[in-house]
C-alpha positions as YAML, in Angstrom:
chain: A
units: angstrom
residues:
- id: 1
  name: LEU
  ca: [2.32, -37.76, 47.24]
- id: 2
  name: LEU
  ca: [3.56, -34.18, 47.57]
- id: 3
  name: ARG
  ca: [0.47, -32.86, 45.78]
- id: 4
  name: HIS
  ca: [-1.85, -34.66, 48.21]
- id: 5
  name: GLU
  ca: [0.17, -33.40, 51.17]
- id: 6
  name: LEU
  ca: [-0.06, -29.82, 49.90]
- id: 7
  name: GLU
  ca: [-3.80, -30.17, 49.34]
- id: 8
  name: ALA
  ca: [-4.16, -31.37, 52.92]
- id: 9
  name: VAL
  ca: [-2.21, -28.38, 54.22]
- id: 10
  name: TYR
  ca: [-4.11, -25.83, 52.12]
- id: 11
  name: GLY
  ca: [-7.41, -27.36, 53.15]
- id: 12
  name: SER
  ca: [-6.68, -27.36, 56.87]
- id: 13
  name: SER
  ca: [-8.42, -24.97, 59.25]
- id: 14
  name: SER
  ca: [-5.13, -23.73, 60.71]
- id: 15
  name: TYR
  ca: [-3.87, -22.72, 57.27]
- id: 16
  name: LYS
  ca: [-7.09, -20.88, 56.41]
- id: 17
  name: ILE
  ca: [-7.08, -19.06, 59.76]
- id: 18
  name: GLY
  ca: [-3.42, -18.11, 59.29]
- id: 19
  name: ARG
  ca: [-4.11, -16.71, 55.82]
- id: 20
  name: ALA
  ca: [-7.06, -14.71, 57.12]
- id: 21
  name: VAL
  ca: [-5.10, -13.27, 60.05]
- id: 22
  name: THR
  ca: [-2.16, -12.25, 57.85]
- id: 23
  name: TRP
  ca: [-4.29, -10.92, 54.98]
- id: 24
  name: LEU
  ca: [-4.04, -7.25, 55.98]
- id: 25
  name: PRO
  ca: [-0.28, -7.11, 56.69]
- id: 26
  name: ARG
  ca: [0.50, -9.12, 53.53]
- id: 27
  name: HIS
  ca: [-1.52, -6.80, 51.31]
- id: 28
  name: ALA
  ca: [-0.25, -3.71, 53.10]
- id: 29
  name: ALA
  ca: [3.35, -4.78, 52.48]
- id: 30
  name: ARG
  ca: [2.57, -5.55, 48.85]
- id: 31
  name: GLY
  ca: [0.84, -2.19, 48.42]
- id: 32
  name: LEU
  ca: [3.74, -0.30, 49.99]
- id: 33
  name: LYS
  ca: [6.20, -2.06, 47.70]
- id: 34
  name: TYR
  ca: [4.05, -1.16, 44.67]
- id: 35
  name: LEU
  ca: [3.78, 2.47, 45.82]
- id: 36
  name: LEU
  ca: [7.53, 2.85, 46.30]
- id: 37
  name: HIS
  ca: [8.27, 1.37, 42.87]
- id: 38
  name: ASN
  ca: [5.56, 3.09, 40.82]
- id: 39
  name: GLY
  ca: [4.79, 6.30, 42.67]
- id: 40
  name: PRO
  ca: [1.45, 7.70, 43.88]
- id: 41
  name: VAL
  ca: [-0.09, 8.48, 40.47]
- id: 42
  name: VAL
  ca: [0.29, 4.96, 39.08]
- id: 43
  name: SER
  ca: [-0.72, 3.45, 42.42]
- id: 44
  name: VAL
  ca: [-3.97, 5.41, 42.50]
- id: 45
  name: ARG
  ca: [-4.63, 4.46, 38.88]
- id: 46
  name: TYR
  ca: [-4.09, 0.81, 39.81]
- id: 47
  name: ILE
  ca: [-6.66, 1.01, 42.62]
- id: 48
  name: VAL
  ca: [-9.22, 2.74, 40.38]
- id: 49
  name: THR
  ca: [-8.65, 0.22, 37.57]
- id: 50
  name: TYR
  ca: [-8.91, -2.74, 39.94]
- id: 51
  name: LEU
  ca: [-12.20, -1.52, 41.40]
- id: 52
  name: LYS
  ca: [-13.62, -0.79, 37.95]
- id: 53
  name: TYR
  ca: [-12.78, -4.15, 36.36]
- id: 54
  name: ARG
  ca: [-12.70, -6.62, 39.26]
- id: 55
  name: LYS
  ca: [-16.15, -8.02, 38.44]
- id: 56
  name: ILE
  ca: [-15.65, -8.43, 34.69]
- id: 57
  name: ALA
  ca: [-11.94, -9.27, 34.33]
- id: 58
  name: ASN
  ca: [-9.39, -11.44, 36.08]
- id: 59
  name: LYS
  ca: [-7.49, -10.31, 39.16]
- id: 60
  name: ASN
  ca: [-4.33, -9.44, 37.18]
- id: 61
  name: TYR
  ca: [-6.07, -7.05, 34.77]
- id: 62
  name: ALA
  ca: [-5.22, -3.91, 36.77]
- id: 63
  name: TYR
  ca: [-1.59, -5.01, 37.09]
- id: 64
  name: TRP
  ca: [-1.11, -5.26, 33.33]
- id: 65
  name: ALA
  ca: [-3.19, -2.15, 32.60]
- id: 66
  name: CYS
  ca: [-1.05, 0.01, 34.89]
- id: 67
  name: LEU
  ca: [2.30, -1.55, 34.05]
- id: 68
  name: GLN
  ca: [4.92, 0.99, 33.00]
- id: 69
  name: LYS
  ca: [6.91, 0.30, 29.84]
- id: 70
  name: LYS
  ca: [10.19, 0.26, 31.73]
- id: 71
  name: ASP
  ca: [8.86, -2.77, 33.61]
- id: 72
  name: TYR
  ca: [7.69, -4.68, 30.52]
- id: 73
  name: PRO
  ca: [10.77, -6.96, 30.18]
- id: 74
  name: GLU
  ca: [10.80, -8.13, 33.80]
- id: 75
  name: ALA
  ca: [7.03, -8.54, 33.90]
- id: 76
  name: LEU
  ca: [7.13, -10.59, 30.71]
- id: 77
  name: LYS
  ca: [9.91, -12.79, 32.10]
- id: 78
  name: LYS
  ca: [7.88, -13.48, 35.24]
- id: 79
  name: TRP
  ca: [4.71, -14.22, 33.26]
- id: 80
  name: PHE
  ca: [6.57, -16.50, 30.84]
- id: 81
  name: LEU
  ca: [8.18, -18.51, 33.63]
- id: 82
  name: GLU
  ca: [4.83, -19.03, 35.34]
- id: 83
  name: THR
  ca: [2.76, -19.63, 32.21]
- id: 84
  name: ASN
  ca: [4.76, -21.60, 29.63]
- id: 85
  name: TYR
  ca: [4.32, -25.32, 30.13]
- id: 86
  name: THR
  ca: [8.06, -26.07, 30.45]
- id: 87
  name: HIS
  ca: [8.46, -23.34, 33.11]
- id: 88
  name: THR
  ca: [11.83, -22.38, 31.66]
- id: 89
  name: PRO
  ca: [13.25, -18.85, 32.12]
- id: 90
  name: LEU
  ca: [12.85, -16.40, 29.25]
- id: 91
  name: ASP
  ca: [16.14, -15.51, 27.56]
- id: 92
  name: LEU
  ca: [15.60, -12.17, 25.82]
- id: 93
  name: GLU
  ca: [19.28, -11.67, 24.98]
- id: 94
  name: HIS
  ca: [19.68, -14.96, 23.11]
- id: 95
  name: PRO
  ca: [16.16, -16.19, 22.24]
- id: 96
  name: LYS
  ca: [16.10, -19.47, 20.32]
- id: 97
  name: THR
  ca: [12.65, -21.05, 20.43]
- id: 98
  name: PHE
  ca: [9.46, -19.87, 18.76]
- id: 99
  name: SER
  ca: [8.10, -19.10, 22.23]
- id: 100
  name: GLU
  ca: [11.09, -16.97, 23.21]
- id: 101
  name: LYS
  ca: [11.29, -15.08, 19.93]
- id: 102
  name: THR
  ca: [7.58, -14.30, 20.10]
- id: 103
  name: GLN
  ca: [8.18, -12.65, 23.49]
- id: 104
  name: TRP
  ca: [11.13, -10.70, 22.06]
- id: 105
  name: LEU
  ca: [8.96, -9.42, 19.22]
- id: 106
  name: LYS
  ca: [6.30, -8.24, 21.67]
- id: 107
  name: LEU
  ca: [8.89, -5.96, 23.25]
- id: 108
  name: TYR
  ca: [11.03, -4.91, 20.31]
- id: 109
  name: GLY
  ca: [9.10, -5.82, 17.14]
- id: 110
  name: GLY
  ca: [7.01, -2.66, 16.88]
- id: 111
  name: PHE
  ca: [3.77, -4.55, 17.47]
- id: 112
  name: GLU
  ca: [2.00, -1.53, 18.99]
- id: 113
  name: ASP
  ca: [2.01, -0.04, 15.48]
- id: 114
  name: VAL
  ca: [0.31, -2.98, 13.72]
- id: 115
  name: TYR
  ca: [-3.01, -2.64, 15.54]
- id: 116
  name: PRO
  ca: [-4.93, -1.60, 12.37]
- id: 117
  name: LEU
  ca: [-4.08, -5.05, 10.95]
- id: 118
  name: VAL
  ca: [-5.19, -6.85, 14.11]
- id: 119
  name: ASP
  ca: [-8.44, -4.86, 14.32]
- id: 120
  name: LYS
  ca: [-11.00, -7.11, 12.59]
- id: 121
  name: TYR
  ca: [-12.75, -4.05, 11.15]
- id: 122
  name: THR
  ca: [-9.94, -1.76, 9.99]
- id: 123
  name: VAL
  ca: [-7.90, -4.63, 8.51]
- id: 124
  name: ARG
  ca: [-10.58, -5.03, 5.84]
- id: 125
  name: ALA
  ca: [-9.56, -1.84, 4.03]
- id: 126
  name: TRP
  ca: [-5.92, -2.96, 4.04]
- id: 127
  name: VAL
  ca: [-6.77, -6.43, 2.69]
- id: 128
  name: LYS
  ca: [-8.99, -4.90, 0.00]
- id: 129
  name: GLU
  ca: [-6.09, -2.71, -1.13]
- id: 130
  name: LYS
  ca: [-3.56, -5.57, -1.07]
- id: 131
  name: ILE
  ca: [-5.45, -8.46, -2.67]
- id: 132
  name: GLY
  ca: [-8.97, -7.34, -3.53]
- id: 133
  name: GLU
  ca: [-12.41, -7.15, -1.93]
- id: 134
  name: GLU
  ca: [-13.44, -10.59, -3.20]
- id: 135
  name: TYR
  ca: [-11.30, -12.21, -0.50]
- id: 136
  name: LEU
  ca: [-13.19, -10.52, 2.34]
- id: 137
  name: ILE
  ca: [-16.08, -12.15, 4.16]
- id: 138
  name: PRO
  ca: [-19.08, -9.87, 3.43]
- id: 139
  name: LEU
  ca: [-19.62, -7.32, 6.20]
- id: 140
  name: LEU
  ca: [-23.21, -6.95, 7.46]
- id: 141
  name: GLY
  ca: [-22.68, -4.09, 9.87]
- id: 142
  name: VAL
  ca: [-20.49, -2.36, 12.44]
- id: 143
  name: TRP
  ca: [-21.64, -0.77, 15.71]
- id: 144
  name: ASP
  ca: [-20.23, 0.83, 18.85]
- id: 145
  name: ARG
  ca: [-22.86, -0.70, 21.16]
- id: 146
  name: PHE
  ca: [-24.97, -3.85, 21.12]
- id: 147
  name: ASP
  ca: [-28.28, -1.98, 21.34]
- id: 148
  name: GLU
  ca: [-27.49, -0.16, 18.09]
- id: 149
  name: ILE
  ca: [-27.87, -3.43, 16.15]
- id: 150
  name: ASP
  ca: [-31.10, -3.83, 14.15]
- id: 151
  name: PHE
  ca: [-31.42, -7.60, 14.10]
- id: 152
  name: ASP
  ca: [-34.42, -7.43, 11.76]
- id: 153
  name: LYS
  ca: [-31.99, -6.37, 9.03]
- id: 154
  name: LEU
  ca: [-29.64, -9.30, 9.59]
- id: 155
  name: PRO
  ca: [-30.04, -12.68, 7.84]
- id: 156
  name: ASP
  ca: [-31.01, -15.90, 9.60]
- id: 157
  name: LYS
  ca: [-27.33, -16.88, 9.91]
- id: 158
  name: PHE
  ca: [-24.44, -14.56, 10.75]
- id: 159
  name: MET
  ca: [-21.27, -14.20, 12.80]
- id: 160
  name: LEU
  ca: [-21.26, -11.59, 15.55]
- id: 161
  name: LYS
  ca: [-17.86, -10.62, 16.93]
- id: 162
  name: THR
  ca: [-15.88, -7.84, 18.55]
- id: 163
  name: ASN
  ca: [-13.01, -6.40, 16.56]
- id: 164
  name: HIS
  ca: [-10.43, -6.10, 19.35]
- id: 165
  name: GLY
  ca: [-9.77, -9.57, 20.74]
- id: 166
  name: ALA
  ca: [-9.53, -13.27, 20.01]
- id: 167
  name: GLY
  ca: [-12.34, -15.75, 20.54]
- id: 168
  name: TRP
  ca: [-14.93, -13.05, 21.22]
- id: 169
  name: ASN
  ca: [-17.35, -14.42, 18.63]
- id: 170
  name: ILE
  ca: [-20.96, -15.58, 18.63]
- id: 171
  name: ALA
  ca: [-22.05, -17.85, 15.78]
- id: 172
  name: VAL
  ca: [-25.74, -17.36, 15.05]
- id: 173
  name: GLN
  ca: [-27.03, -20.23, 12.92]
- id: 174
  name: ASP
  ca: [-30.73, -19.72, 13.61]
- id: 175
  name: LYS
  ca: [-31.83, -16.18, 14.45]
- id: 176
  name: SER
  ca: [-35.19, -17.39, 15.77]
- id: 177
  name: ARG
  ca: [-33.36, -19.26, 18.56]
- id: 178
  name: PHE
  ca: [-30.78, -16.55, 19.20]
- id: 179
  name: ASP
  ca: [-30.46, -15.60, 22.88]
- id: 180
  name: LYS
  ca: [-30.16, -11.85, 22.49]
- id: 181
  name: ASP
  ca: [-29.93, -11.11, 26.22]
- id: 182
  name: ASP
  ca: [-27.03, -13.51, 26.68]
- id: 183
  name: ALA
  ca: [-25.29, -12.05, 23.63]
- id: 184
  name: ARG
  ca: [-25.81, -8.52, 24.98]
- id: 185
  name: ARG
  ca: [-24.20, -9.42, 28.32]
- id: 186
  name: LYS
  ca: [-21.19, -10.96, 26.59]
- id: 187
  name: MET
  ca: [-20.71, -8.23, 24.02]
- id: 188
  name: GLU
  ca: [-21.12, -5.31, 26.42]
- id: 189
  name: THR
  ca: [-18.58, -6.93, 28.77]
- id: 190
  name: TRP
  ca: [-16.10, -7.58, 25.96]
- id: 191
  name: LEU
  ca: [-16.41, -3.98, 24.75]
- id: 192
  name: LYS
  ca: [-15.27, -2.69, 28.14]
- id: 193
  name: ILE
  ca: [-12.10, -4.79, 28.25]
- id: 194
  name: ASN
  ca: [-8.71, -4.27, 26.64]
- id: 195
  name: TYR
  ca: [-7.73, -7.72, 25.39]
- id: 196
  name: CYS
  ca: [-4.02, -7.11, 25.98]
- id: 197
  name: TYR
  ca: [-4.49, -6.55, 29.70]
- id: 198
  name: LEU
  ca: [-7.01, -9.36, 30.12]
- id: 199
  name: MET
  ca: [-4.75, -12.17, 28.96]
- id: 200
  name: GLY
  ca: [-1.45, -10.93, 30.35]
- id: 201
  name: GLY
  ca: [1.62, -11.63, 28.30]
- id: 202
  name: LEU
  ca: [1.74, -8.17, 26.71]
- id: 203
  name: ASP
  ca: [0.08, -8.81, 23.35]
- id: 204
  name: VAL
  ca: [0.58, -5.09, 22.76]
- id: 205
  name: GLN
  ca: [-0.90, -5.10, 19.25]
- id: 206
  name: TYR
  ca: [-4.35, -4.96, 20.89]
- id: 207
  name: ILE
  ca: [-3.74, -1.94, 23.15]
- id: 208
  name: HIS
  ca: [-4.83, 0.88, 20.81]
- id: 209
  name: ILE
  ca: [-7.81, -0.77, 19.08]
- id: 210
  name: LYS
  ca: [-11.14, 1.06, 19.43]
- id: 211
  name: PRO
  ca: [-13.68, -1.62, 20.48]
- id: 212
  name: ARG
  ca: [-16.55, -2.26, 18.07]
- id: 213
  name: ILE
  ca: [-19.03, -4.99, 17.21]
- id: 214
  name: ILE
  ca: [-19.14, -6.32, 13.67]
- id: 215
  name: ALA
  ca: [-21.42, -8.80, 11.93]
- id: 216
  name: GLU
  ca: [-20.22, -10.88, 9.00]
- id: 217
  name: LYS
  ca: [-21.88, -13.33, 6.69]
- id: 218
  name: PHE
  ca: [-21.88, -16.87, 8.09]
- id: 219
  name: ILE
  ca: [-19.64, -18.84, 5.75]
- id: 220
  name: GLU
  ca: [-19.79, -22.63, 5.63]
- id: 221
  name: ASN
  ca: [-19.18, -25.61, 3.40]
- id: 222
  name: ASP
  ca: [-21.48, -28.49, 2.57]
- id: 223
  name: GLY
  ca: [-21.31, -30.85, 5.51]
- id: 224
  name: GLY
  ca: [-20.72, -28.06, 8.00]
- id: 225
  name: ASP
  ca: [-16.93, -28.06, 8.31]
- id: 226
  name: LEU
  ca: [-14.91, -25.04, 7.27]
- id: 227
  name: TYR
  ca: [-11.41, -25.53, 5.85]
- id: 228
  name: ASP
  ca: [-9.16, -23.34, 7.96]
- id: 229
  name: TYR
  ca: [-5.54, -22.78, 6.88]
- id: 230
  name: LYS
  ca: [-3.06, -20.80, 8.93]
- id: 231
  name: PHE
  ca: [0.13, -19.79, 7.13]
- id: 232
  name: PHE
  ca: [3.16, -19.08, 9.33]
- id: 233
  name: CYS
  ca: [5.16, -16.52, 7.36]
- id: 234
  name: PHE
  ca: [8.70, -15.32, 8.02]
- id: 235
  name: ASP
  ca: [10.17, -12.25, 6.32]
- id: 236
  name: GLY
  ca: [7.36, -12.28, 3.78]
- id: 237
  name: GLU
  ca: [7.59, -15.97, 2.88]
- id: 238
  name: PRO
  ca: [5.10, -18.67, 4.00]
- id: 239
  name: LYS
  ca: [6.97, -21.64, 5.45]
- id: 240
  name: ILE
  ca: [4.55, -23.65, 7.58]
- id: 241
  name: ILE
  ca: [0.84, -24.44, 7.21]
- id: 242
  name: LEU
  ca: [-1.44, -25.34, 10.09]
- id: 243
  name: HIS
  ca: [-4.63, -26.99, 8.84]
- id: 244
  name: ILE
  ca: [-7.54, -27.05, 11.29]
- id: 245
  name: LEU
  ca: [-10.45, -29.43, 10.74]
- id: 246
  name: GLU
  ca: [-13.79, -29.95, 12.48]
- id: 247
  name: ARG
  ca: [-13.60, -26.40, 13.81]
- id: 248
  name: TYR
  ca: [-17.26, -25.61, 13.36]
- id: 249
  name: THR
  ca: [-18.76, -29.07, 13.84]
- id: 250
  name: ASP
  ca: [-19.70, -31.08, 16.91]
- id: 251
  name: LYS
  ca: [-16.62, -33.29, 16.45]
- id: 252
  name: GLU
  ca: [-13.29, -32.85, 18.23]
- id: 253
  name: GLU
  ca: [-11.10, -30.20, 16.60]
- id: 254
  name: ARG
  ca: [-8.03, -31.48, 14.74]
- id: 255
  name: MET
  ca: [-4.76, -29.66, 14.00]
- id: 256
  name: ILE
  ca: [-2.25, -30.82, 11.39]
- id: 257
  name: PHE
  ca: [1.00, -29.17, 10.24]
- id: 258
  name: TYR
  ca: [2.33, -29.26, 6.66]
- id: 259
  name: ASP
  ca: [5.15, -27.64, 4.75]
- id: 260
  name: THR
  ca: [4.33, -25.57, 1.67]
- id: 261
  name: ASP
  ca: [4.64, -28.64, -0.59]
- id: 262
  name: TRP
  ca: [1.91, -30.31, 1.52]
- id: 263
  name: ASN
  ca: [4.25, -32.77, 3.19]
- id: 264
  name: LEU
  ca: [3.10, -33.76, 6.66]
- id: 265
  name: LEU
  ca: [5.32, -32.36, 9.42]
- id: 266
  name: PRO
  ca: [6.10, -34.47, 12.51]
- id: 267
  name: PHE
  ca: [4.87, -32.04, 15.15]
- id: 268
  name: ASN
  ca: [1.78, -30.39, 16.55]
- id: 269
  name: ILE
  ca: [0.62, -27.93, 19.21]
- id: 270
  name: ASN
  ca: [-1.64, -28.66, 22.17]
- id: 271
  name: VAL
  ca: [-2.94, -31.94, 20.73]
- id: 272
  name: PRO
  ca: [-1.21, -35.26, 19.93]
- id: 273
  name: LEU
  ca: [0.21, -36.04, 16.49]
- id: 274
  name: GLU
  ca: [-1.88, -37.86, 13.93]
- id: 275
  name: GLN
  ca: [-1.25, -39.32, 10.47]
- id: 276
  name: PRO
  ca: [-4.06, -38.13, 8.20]
- id: 277
  name: ASP
  ca: [-4.35, -38.86, 4.51]
- id: 278
  name: LEU
  ca: [-5.62, -35.50, 3.28]
- id: 279
  name: PRO
  ca: [-5.26, -34.39, -0.34]
- id: 280
  name: ARG
  ca: [-3.40, -31.24, -1.26]
- id: 281
  name: PRO
  ca: [-5.90, -28.35, -1.48]
- id: 282
  name: LYS
  ca: [-6.69, -27.47, -5.08]
- id: 283
  name: ASN
  ca: [-6.19, -23.77, -4.42]
- id: 284
  name: LEU
  ca: [-3.08, -24.12, -2.23]
- id: 285
  name: ASP
  ca: [-0.86, -22.20, -4.67]
- id: 286
  name: LYS
  ca: [-3.28, -19.28, -4.64]
- id: 287
  name: MET
  ca: [-3.47, -19.30, -0.85]
- id: 288
  name: LEU
  ca: [0.33, -19.28, -0.66]
- id: 289
  name: GLU
  ca: [0.39, -16.32, -3.03]
- id: 290
  name: ILE
  ca: [-2.08, -14.43, -0.83]
- id: 291
  name: ALA
  ca: [-0.14, -15.25, 2.35]
- id: 292
  name: ARG
  ca: [3.07, -14.09, 0.68]
- id: 293
  name: THR
  ca: [1.50, -10.79, -0.35]
- id: 294
  name: LEU
  ca: [-0.06, -10.03, 3.04]
- id: 295
  name: SER
  ca: [3.04, -10.97, 5.05]
- id: 296
  name: GLN
  ca: [5.47, -8.69, 3.22]
- id: 297
  name: GLY
  ca: [7.43, -6.45, 5.56]
- id: 298
  name: PHE
  ca: [6.89, -8.50, 8.73]
- id: 299
  name: THR
  ca: [9.49, -10.53, 10.60]
- id: 300
  name: ALA
  ca: [6.90, -13.11, 11.61]
- id: 301
  name: VAL
  ca: [3.13, -13.19, 11.13]
- id: 302
  name: ARG
  ca: [0.41, -15.79, 10.70]
- id: 303
  name: VAL
  ca: [-2.05, -15.28, 7.85]
- id: 304
  name: ASP
  ca: [-5.35, -17.13, 8.32]
- id: 305
  name: LEU
  ca: [-7.44, -18.09, 5.29]
- id: 306
  name: TYR
  ca: [-10.59, -20.12, 4.68]
- id: 307
  name: ALA
  ca: [-11.11, -22.29, 1.59]
- id: 308
  name: LEU
  ca: [-14.69, -22.92, 0.48]
- id: 309
  name: ASN
  ca: [-16.11, -25.74, -1.62]
- id: 310
  name: ASP
  ca: [-16.99, -23.33, -4.41]
- id: 311
  name: GLY
  ca: [-13.28, -22.63, -4.90]
- id: 312
  name: SER
  ca: [-13.30, -19.21, -3.25]
- id: 313
  name: ILE
  ca: [-10.82, -18.11, -0.58]
- id: 314
  name: LYS
  ca: [-11.69, -15.81, 2.31]
- id: 315
  name: PHE
  ca: [-9.39, -13.85, 4.59]
- id: 316
  name: GLY
  ca: [-9.60, -14.67, 8.29]
- id: 317
  name: GLU
  ca: [-7.12, -12.55, 10.23]
- id: 318
  name: MET
  ca: [-3.51, -11.51, 10.76]
- id: 319
  name: THR
  ca: [-1.99, -12.96, 13.93]
- id: 320
  name: PHE
  ca: [1.33, -11.69, 15.27]
- id: 321
  name: THR
  ca: [1.55, -13.66, 18.53]
- id: 322
  name: THR
  ca: [0.11, -17.14, 18.07]
- id: 323
  name: GLU
  ca: [-1.33, -18.19, 21.45]
- id: 324
  name: SER
  ca: [0.86, -15.45, 22.96]
- id: 325
  name: GLY
  ca: [3.88, -17.65, 22.25]
- id: 326
  name: ILE
  ca: [3.16, -20.29, 24.90]
- id: 327
  name: SER
  ca: [1.77, -23.13, 22.79]
- id: 328
  name: ARG
  ca: [2.51, -26.66, 23.96]
- id: 329
  name: TRP
  ca: [4.64, -28.16, 21.19]
- id: 330
  name: HIS
  ca: [4.71, -31.90, 20.52]
- id: 331
  name: PRO
  ca: [7.61, -32.71, 20.51]
- id: 332
  name: GLU
  ca: [9.36, -29.79, 22.22]
- id: 333
  name: SER
  ca: [12.06, -29.81, 19.51]
- id: 334
  name: ALA
  ca: [9.45, -28.30, 17.17]
- id: 335
  name: ASN
  ca: [9.52, -25.15, 19.30]
- id: 336
  name: LEU
  ca: [13.22, -24.80, 18.51]
- id: 337
  name: TYR
  ca: [12.68, -25.56, 14.81]
- id: 338
  name: MET
  ca: [9.93, -22.96, 14.49]
- id: 339
  name: GLY
  ca: [12.15, -20.48, 16.29]
- id: 340
  name: SER
  ca: [14.93, -21.07, 13.77]
- id: 341
  name: LEU
  ca: [12.60, -19.73, 11.05]
- id: 342
  name: ILE
  ca: [12.35, -16.33, 12.77]
- id: 343
  name: HIS
  ca: [15.26, -14.02, 12.01]
- id: 344
  name: LEU
  ca: [15.52, -11.27, 14.62]
- id: 345
  name: PRO
  ca: [17.51, -8.30, 13.29]
- id: 346
  name: GLY
  ca: [20.44, -7.47, 15.52]
- id: 347
  name: VAL
  ca: [19.98, -10.63, 17.58]
- id: 348
  name: ASP
  ca: [20.46, -13.52, 15.18]
- id: 349
  name: ASP
  ca: [23.08, -11.41, 13.36]
- id: 350
  name: ALA
  ca: [25.09, -10.79, 16.51]
- id: 351
  name: PRO
  ca: [28.48, -12.56, 16.65]
- id: 352
  name: ALA
  ca: [28.84, -15.35, 19.17]
- id: 353
  name: GLN
  ca: [30.43, -14.29, 22.44]
...
């Protein structure tokens, strides 16, 4: 009832007129408050950034791009309260859940320094050194601009992606039907945007990445599906496996959690639980070994791997802030359990007050 009443108010002519009349004083007051807090230099930079990106990014892009580090904690608390599905306050002094500890790590985990491992291009050299080139998806090219790409030299199938964000991919399965103009518009827009500022939430590991376009070989299994395994690792040890099915088919995507012995775990994120009867992967031990090697030295990181029907394993990516730490856990107790696996130095060691 309250929702319908609010919709009626917001849709009324008197409300719209009132908002229009008060637009200037409201924004003037907000601008003055921003100026007094941040000073003239940052305020001018905010205006310039807003005007530059307002047509290609969301309205909060300039806010995050101009945010000063001293304001990171309070800004993150506000974002977390508004964005996480439970709308609970963020406790940075005594974080307990996976969501809370992910936010703590954004601020104090040194994530700005791991950008070479988040960069989909530069991480390749690191993976090659750690586990060998055979685990890399073959690289077809790297470019600074879309118009530098010579598509005549690319195969009929390939993956086109930017190196500095998540989800900025174009799967080309038939080059003869590839809409190059649409791809150009998307890629050139993505190249202009800093992924950290676009999403909010201070995923600071993306801030310093130089934007590029890369093309990789299109990998697939017979039948079309690709076996995607995401290993949640804590202090260099894989503990939890998220198996994603039907990711590259026309069926609904499925997510299933297992422990490292391939026992089904009674929780999920974003989608309801299910009870599948899936066999243990033949190369699970090898994938665990790879995840263990790549996660050494990190408090918490997710190592993504693909398993192919021919027995080979391919590296996907390193993820330090899964869904920016605001996944919807089913049940919510799983959020607390996953948080218990993260040991924050100086926080979890602190004596109880």
